[in-house]
GROMACS .gro file of C-alpha atoms in nm:
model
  307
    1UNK     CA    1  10.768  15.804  21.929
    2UNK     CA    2  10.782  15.449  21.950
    3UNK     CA    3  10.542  15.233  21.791
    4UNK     CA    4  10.424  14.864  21.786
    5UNK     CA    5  10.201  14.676  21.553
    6UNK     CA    6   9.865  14.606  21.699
    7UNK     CA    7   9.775  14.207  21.718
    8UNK     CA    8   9.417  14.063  21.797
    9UNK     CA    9   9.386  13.717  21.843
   10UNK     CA   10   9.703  13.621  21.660
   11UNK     CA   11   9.601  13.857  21.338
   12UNK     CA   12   9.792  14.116  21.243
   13UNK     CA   13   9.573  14.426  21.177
   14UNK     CA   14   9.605  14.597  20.882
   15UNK     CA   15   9.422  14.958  20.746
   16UNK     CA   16   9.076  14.873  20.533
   17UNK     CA   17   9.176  14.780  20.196
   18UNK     CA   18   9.557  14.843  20.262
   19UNK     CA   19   9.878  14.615  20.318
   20UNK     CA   20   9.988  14.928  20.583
   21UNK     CA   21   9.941  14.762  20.965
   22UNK     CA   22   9.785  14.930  21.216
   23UNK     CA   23  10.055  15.079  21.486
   24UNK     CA   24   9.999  15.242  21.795
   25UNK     CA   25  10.231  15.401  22.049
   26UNK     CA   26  10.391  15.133  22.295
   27UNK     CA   27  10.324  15.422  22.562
   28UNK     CA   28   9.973  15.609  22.545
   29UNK     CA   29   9.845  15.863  22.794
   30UNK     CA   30   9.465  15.841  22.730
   31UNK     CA   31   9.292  16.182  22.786
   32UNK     CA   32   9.051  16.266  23.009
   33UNK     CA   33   8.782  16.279  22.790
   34UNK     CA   34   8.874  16.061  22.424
   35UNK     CA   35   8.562  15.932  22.294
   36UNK     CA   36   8.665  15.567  22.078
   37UNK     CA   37   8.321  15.481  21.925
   38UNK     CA   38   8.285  15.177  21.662
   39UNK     CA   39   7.990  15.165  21.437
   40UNK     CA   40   7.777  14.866  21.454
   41UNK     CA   41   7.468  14.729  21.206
   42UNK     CA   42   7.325  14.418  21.152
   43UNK     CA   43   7.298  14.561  20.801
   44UNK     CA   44   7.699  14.517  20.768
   45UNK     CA   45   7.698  14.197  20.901
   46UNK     CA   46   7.900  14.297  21.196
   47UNK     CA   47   7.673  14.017  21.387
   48UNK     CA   48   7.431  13.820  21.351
   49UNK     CA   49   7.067  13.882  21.470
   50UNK     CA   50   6.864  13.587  21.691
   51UNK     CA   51   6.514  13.537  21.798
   52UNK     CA   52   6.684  13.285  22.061
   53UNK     CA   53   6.778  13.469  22.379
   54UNK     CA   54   7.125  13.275  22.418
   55UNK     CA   55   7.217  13.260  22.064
   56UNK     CA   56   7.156  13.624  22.052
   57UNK     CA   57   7.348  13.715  22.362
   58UNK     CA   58   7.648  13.509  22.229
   59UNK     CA   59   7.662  13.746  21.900
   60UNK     CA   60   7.664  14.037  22.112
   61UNK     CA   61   7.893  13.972  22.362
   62UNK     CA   62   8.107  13.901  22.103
   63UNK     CA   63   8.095  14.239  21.947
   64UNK     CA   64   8.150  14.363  22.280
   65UNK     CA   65   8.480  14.160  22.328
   66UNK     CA   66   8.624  14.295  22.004
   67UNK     CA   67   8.550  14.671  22.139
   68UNK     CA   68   8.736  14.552  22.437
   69UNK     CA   69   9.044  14.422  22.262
   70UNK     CA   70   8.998  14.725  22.070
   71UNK     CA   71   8.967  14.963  22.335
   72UNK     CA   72   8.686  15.119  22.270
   73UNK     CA   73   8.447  15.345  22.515
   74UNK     CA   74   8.176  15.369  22.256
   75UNK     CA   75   7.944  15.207  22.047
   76UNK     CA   76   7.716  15.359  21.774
   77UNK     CA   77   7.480  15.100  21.764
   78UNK     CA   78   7.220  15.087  21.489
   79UNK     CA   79   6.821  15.064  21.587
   80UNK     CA   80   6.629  15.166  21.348
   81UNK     CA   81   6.731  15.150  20.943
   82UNK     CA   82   6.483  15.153  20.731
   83UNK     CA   83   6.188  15.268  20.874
   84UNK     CA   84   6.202  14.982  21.151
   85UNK     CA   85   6.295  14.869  21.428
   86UNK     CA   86   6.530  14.651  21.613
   87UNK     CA   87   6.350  14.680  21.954
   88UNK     CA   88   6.065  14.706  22.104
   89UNK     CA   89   5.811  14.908  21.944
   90UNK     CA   90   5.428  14.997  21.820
   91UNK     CA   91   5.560  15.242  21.589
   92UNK     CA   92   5.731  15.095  21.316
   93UNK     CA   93   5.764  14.673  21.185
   94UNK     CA   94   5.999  14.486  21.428
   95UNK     CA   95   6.272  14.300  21.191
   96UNK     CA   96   6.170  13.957  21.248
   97UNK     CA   97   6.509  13.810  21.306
   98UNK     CA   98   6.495  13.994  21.682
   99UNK     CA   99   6.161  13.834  21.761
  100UNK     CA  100   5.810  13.982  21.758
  101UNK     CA  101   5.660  14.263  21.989
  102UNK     CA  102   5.523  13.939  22.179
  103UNK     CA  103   5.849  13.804  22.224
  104UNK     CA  104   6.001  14.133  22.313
  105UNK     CA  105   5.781  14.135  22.595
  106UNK     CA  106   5.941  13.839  22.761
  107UNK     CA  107   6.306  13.949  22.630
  108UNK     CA  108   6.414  14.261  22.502
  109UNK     CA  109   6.785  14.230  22.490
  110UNK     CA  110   6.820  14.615  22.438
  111UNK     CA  111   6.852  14.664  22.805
  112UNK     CA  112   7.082  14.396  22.907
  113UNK     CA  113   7.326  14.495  22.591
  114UNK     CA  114   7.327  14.835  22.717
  115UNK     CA  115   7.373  14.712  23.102
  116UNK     CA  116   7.695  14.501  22.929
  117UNK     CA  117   7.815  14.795  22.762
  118UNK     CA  118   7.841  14.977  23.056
  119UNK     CA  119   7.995  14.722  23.273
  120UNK     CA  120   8.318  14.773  23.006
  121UNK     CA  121   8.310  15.159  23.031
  122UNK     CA  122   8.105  15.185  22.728
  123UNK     CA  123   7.899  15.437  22.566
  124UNK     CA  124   7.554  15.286  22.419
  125UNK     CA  125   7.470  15.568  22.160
  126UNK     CA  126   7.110  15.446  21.968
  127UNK     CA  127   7.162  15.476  21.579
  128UNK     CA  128   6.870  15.558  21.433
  129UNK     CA  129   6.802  15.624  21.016
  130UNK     CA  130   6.518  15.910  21.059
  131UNK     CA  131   6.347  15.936  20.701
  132UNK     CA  132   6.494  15.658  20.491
  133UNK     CA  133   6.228  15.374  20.375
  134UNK     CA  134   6.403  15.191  20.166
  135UNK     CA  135   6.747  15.280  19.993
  136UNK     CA  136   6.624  15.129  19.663
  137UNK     CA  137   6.478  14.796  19.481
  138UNK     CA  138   6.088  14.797  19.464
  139UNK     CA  139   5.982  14.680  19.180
  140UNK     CA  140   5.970  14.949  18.903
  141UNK     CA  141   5.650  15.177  18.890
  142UNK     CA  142   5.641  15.165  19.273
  143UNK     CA  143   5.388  15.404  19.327
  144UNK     CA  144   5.399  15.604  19.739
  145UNK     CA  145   5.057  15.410  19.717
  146UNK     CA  146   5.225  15.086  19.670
  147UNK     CA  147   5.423  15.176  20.005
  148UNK     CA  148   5.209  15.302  20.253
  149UNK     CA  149   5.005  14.954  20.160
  150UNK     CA  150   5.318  14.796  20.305
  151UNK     CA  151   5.254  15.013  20.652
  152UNK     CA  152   4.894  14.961  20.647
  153UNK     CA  153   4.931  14.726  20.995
  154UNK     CA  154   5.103  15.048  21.124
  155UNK     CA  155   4.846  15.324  21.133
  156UNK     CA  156   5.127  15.533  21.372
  157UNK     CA  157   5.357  15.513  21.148
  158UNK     CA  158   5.356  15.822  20.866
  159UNK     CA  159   5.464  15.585  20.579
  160UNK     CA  160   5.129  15.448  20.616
  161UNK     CA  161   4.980  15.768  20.428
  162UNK     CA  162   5.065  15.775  20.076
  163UNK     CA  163   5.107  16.173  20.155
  164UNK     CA  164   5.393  16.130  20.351
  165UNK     CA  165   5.615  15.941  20.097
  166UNK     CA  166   5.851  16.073  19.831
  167UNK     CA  167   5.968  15.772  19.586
  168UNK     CA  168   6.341  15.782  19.522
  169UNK     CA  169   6.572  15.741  19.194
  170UNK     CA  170   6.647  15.377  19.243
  171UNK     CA  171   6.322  15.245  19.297
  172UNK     CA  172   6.358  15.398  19.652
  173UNK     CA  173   6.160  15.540  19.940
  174UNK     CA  174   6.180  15.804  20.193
  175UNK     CA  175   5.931  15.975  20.482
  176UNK     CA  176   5.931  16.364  20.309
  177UNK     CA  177   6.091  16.553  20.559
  178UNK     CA  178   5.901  16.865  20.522
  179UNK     CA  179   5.566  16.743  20.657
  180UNK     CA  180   5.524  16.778  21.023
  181UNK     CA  181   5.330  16.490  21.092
  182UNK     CA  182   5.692  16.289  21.016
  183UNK     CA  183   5.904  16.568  21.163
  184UNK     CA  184   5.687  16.475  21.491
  185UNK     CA  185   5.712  16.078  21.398
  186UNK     CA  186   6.078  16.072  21.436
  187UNK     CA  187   6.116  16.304  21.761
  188UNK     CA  188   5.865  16.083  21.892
  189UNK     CA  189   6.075  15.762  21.761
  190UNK     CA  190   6.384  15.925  21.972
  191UNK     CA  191   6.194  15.990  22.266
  192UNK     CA  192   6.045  15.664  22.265
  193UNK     CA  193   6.374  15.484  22.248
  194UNK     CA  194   6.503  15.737  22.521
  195UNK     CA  195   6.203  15.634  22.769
  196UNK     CA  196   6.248  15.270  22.714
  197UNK     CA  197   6.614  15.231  22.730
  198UNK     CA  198   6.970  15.400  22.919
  199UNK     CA  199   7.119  15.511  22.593
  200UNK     CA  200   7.353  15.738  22.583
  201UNK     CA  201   7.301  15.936  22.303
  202UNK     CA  202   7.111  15.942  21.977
  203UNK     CA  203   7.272  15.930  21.679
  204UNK     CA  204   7.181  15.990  21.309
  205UNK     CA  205   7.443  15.950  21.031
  206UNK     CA  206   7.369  16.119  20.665
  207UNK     CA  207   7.065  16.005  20.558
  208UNK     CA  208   6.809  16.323  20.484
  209UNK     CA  209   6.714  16.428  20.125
  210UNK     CA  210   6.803  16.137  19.847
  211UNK     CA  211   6.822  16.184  19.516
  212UNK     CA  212   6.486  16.163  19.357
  213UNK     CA  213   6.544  16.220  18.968
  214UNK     CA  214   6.796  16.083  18.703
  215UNK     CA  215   6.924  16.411  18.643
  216UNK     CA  216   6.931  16.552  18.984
  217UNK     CA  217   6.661  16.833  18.878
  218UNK     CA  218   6.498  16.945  19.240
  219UNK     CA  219   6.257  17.152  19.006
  220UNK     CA  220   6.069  16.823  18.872
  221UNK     CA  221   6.124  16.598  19.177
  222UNK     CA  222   5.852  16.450  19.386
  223UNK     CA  223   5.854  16.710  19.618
  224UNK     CA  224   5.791  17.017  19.424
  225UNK     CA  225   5.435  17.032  19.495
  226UNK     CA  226   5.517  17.058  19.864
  227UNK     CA  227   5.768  17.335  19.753
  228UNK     CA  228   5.515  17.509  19.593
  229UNK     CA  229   5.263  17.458  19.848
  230UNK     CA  230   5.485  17.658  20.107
  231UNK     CA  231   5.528  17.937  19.896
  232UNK     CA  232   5.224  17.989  19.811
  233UNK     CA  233   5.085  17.952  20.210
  234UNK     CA  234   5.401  18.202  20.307
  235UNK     CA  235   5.324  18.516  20.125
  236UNK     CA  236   5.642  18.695  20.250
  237UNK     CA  237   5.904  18.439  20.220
  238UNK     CA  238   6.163  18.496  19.928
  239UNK     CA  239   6.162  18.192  19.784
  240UNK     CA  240   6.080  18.163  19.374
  241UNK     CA  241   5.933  17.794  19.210
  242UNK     CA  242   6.149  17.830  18.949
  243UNK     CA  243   6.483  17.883  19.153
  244UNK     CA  244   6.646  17.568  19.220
  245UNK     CA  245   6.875  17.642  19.472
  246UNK     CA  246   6.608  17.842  19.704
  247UNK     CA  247   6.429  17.494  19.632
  248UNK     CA  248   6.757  17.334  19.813
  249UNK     CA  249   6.743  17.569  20.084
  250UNK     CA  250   6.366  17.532  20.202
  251UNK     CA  251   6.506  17.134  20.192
  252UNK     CA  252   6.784  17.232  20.455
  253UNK     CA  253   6.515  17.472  20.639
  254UNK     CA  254   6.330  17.124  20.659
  255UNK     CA  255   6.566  16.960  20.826
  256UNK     CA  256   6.712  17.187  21.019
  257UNK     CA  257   6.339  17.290  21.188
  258UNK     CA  258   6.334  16.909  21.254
  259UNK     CA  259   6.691  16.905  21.404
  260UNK     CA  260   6.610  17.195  21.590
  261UNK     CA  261   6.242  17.065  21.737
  262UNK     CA  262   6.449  16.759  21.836
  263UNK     CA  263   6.731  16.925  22.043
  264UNK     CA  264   6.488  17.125  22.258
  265UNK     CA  265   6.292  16.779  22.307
  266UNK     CA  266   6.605  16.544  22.403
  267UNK     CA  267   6.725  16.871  22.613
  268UNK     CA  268   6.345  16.899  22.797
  269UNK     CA  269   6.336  16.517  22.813
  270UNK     CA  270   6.707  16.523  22.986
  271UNK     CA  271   6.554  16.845  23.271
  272UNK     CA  272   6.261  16.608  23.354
  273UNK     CA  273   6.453  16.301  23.388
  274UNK     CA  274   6.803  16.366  23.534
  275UNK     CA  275   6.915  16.219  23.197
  276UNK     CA  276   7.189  16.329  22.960
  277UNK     CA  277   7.124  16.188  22.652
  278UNK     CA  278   7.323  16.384  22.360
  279UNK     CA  279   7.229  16.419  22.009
  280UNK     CA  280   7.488  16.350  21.723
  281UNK     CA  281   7.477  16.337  21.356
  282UNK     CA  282   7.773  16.214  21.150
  283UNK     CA  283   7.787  16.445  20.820
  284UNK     CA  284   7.818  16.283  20.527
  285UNK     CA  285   8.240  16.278  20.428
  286UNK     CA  286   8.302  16.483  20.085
  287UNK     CA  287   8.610  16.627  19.913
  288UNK     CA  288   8.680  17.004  19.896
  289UNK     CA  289   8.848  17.151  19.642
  290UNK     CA  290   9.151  17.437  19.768
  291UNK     CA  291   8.857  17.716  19.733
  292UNK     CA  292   8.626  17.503  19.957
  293UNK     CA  293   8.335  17.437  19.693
  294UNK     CA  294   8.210  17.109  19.657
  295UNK     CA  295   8.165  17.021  19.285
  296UNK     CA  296   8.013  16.720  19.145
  297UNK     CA  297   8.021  16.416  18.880
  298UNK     CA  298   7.744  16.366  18.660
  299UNK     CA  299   7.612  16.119  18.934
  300UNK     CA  300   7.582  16.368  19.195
  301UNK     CA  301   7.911  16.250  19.390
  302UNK     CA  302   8.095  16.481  19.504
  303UNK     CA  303   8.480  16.499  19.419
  304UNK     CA  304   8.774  16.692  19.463
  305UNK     CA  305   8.987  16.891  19.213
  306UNK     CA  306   9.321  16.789  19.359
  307UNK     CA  307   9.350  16.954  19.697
   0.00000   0.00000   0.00000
């Protein structure tokens, strides 16, 4: 096959963090159906954000020239981080460098950088974070308290009950996924975004559970009152308080009830609309060892034993 070294702009590209260049085939039969998504956040400085409507619209069409060059048909395109928002909305604080909910109601460039994408034949999918607060960084002793006084202007918004918050190792913050009243939050966040805008898709990458002790015990974390709560309100379930990894799997039951709750609602929301909106969630990427277990460091990251 022959091959040529991709150029943009003059620059030859090379592989992240690698002398190798980039080469494609000088003859490429695209399939029918290829998707070629980037992944885009203000929180990776891939552009910069603008309360001014031109200035803003500059940054964006630049993004979407690069995708261009790039040939791209999709963009994952990040909405929501940490318990925010980048558009227009009564549910969660609007990052102040897009404007206010007052100035989103003479602009909101959501829809016309969606209308651009699809002008280029490309996929708008909405990136949204669904639990995580804040990654880490409050000031240590942070109490949920301390938090949900942060939210107190947002009475919709679950992190303004101190219930609803587990505190993170890091001096971090999440929205506990096993309560329904957030479960409901973030399907209502989706739908929401859905209603207001032609996206695409919605699109979660591997933010759930964090780490919430030193020593990554699930048995003393924040959340083991909730744990015990559940067994003790579900007579017939199997799960012990002492066993840590049926603690782990009531977490994944949590998640997956919310992932589940969510499909039916983007699929019912798609049936009453004429809408296909997908759902996708980007696993987080580990190493497997040759017998497919995952083992860890004493940090909790996962590695690989060779293979």
């Amino acid at each position: 096959m022959k091959l040529k070294t991709h150029v943009i702009n003059g620059v030859e590209l090379k592989y992240r963090n690698s002398d190798e260049s980039v080469q494609f085939p000088v003859e490429y039969r695209e399939k029918d159906s290829y998707f070629r998504g980037a992944w885009v956040s203000l929180i990776c400085s891939d552009f910069e954000a603008s309360d001014d409507k031109e200035q803003l619209k500059k940054n964006l069409l630049g993004v979407l020239k690069y995708l261009e060059d790039m040939n791209m048909n999709g963009i994952v395109f990040h909405l929501r981080t940490y318990n925010n928002a980048y558009y227009k909305t009564k549910l969660a604080p609007i990052d102040k460098r897009f404007g206010t909910y007052e100035t989103f109601e003479q602009w909101d460039y959501v829809p016309w950088f969606i209308e651009e994408c699809h002008k280029r034949g490309i996929e708008f999918h909405a990136w949204l974070n669904p639990y995580r607060i804040r990654t880490g960084g409050y000031p240590e002793g942070t109490t949920s308290e301390d938090v949900a006084n942060m939210y107190k202007d947002f009475p919709l918004n679950p992190a303004s009950d101190k219930n609803n918050i587990l505190m993170t190792h890091g001096n971090g913050a999440i929205l506990n996924p096993c309560k329904d009243v957030v479960q409901k939050y973030i399907i209502d966040v989706c739908l929401e975004v859905m209603e207001k805008y032609n996206v695409d898709a919605i699109h979660f990458d591997d933010y759930f559970y964090a780490q919430m002790s030193k020593d990554i015990d699930v048995l003393i974390e924040a959340d083991q009152d909730d744990y015990v709560n559940f067994i003790n309100s579900n007579p017939n379930c199997n799960y012990k308080a002492d066993n840590a990894d049926d603690k782990k799997q009531w977490r994944r039951d949590n998640v997956d009830k919310f992932i589940y709750d969510l499909s039916c609602s983007i699929r019912n929301f798609n049936k009453e609309n004429n809408r296909s909106v997908q759902l996708g969630i980007s696993p987080t990427g580990i190493y497997q060892n040759g017998d497919g277990i995952v083992t860890y460091d004493e940090n909790g990251n996962a590695i690989t034993n060779g293979s």
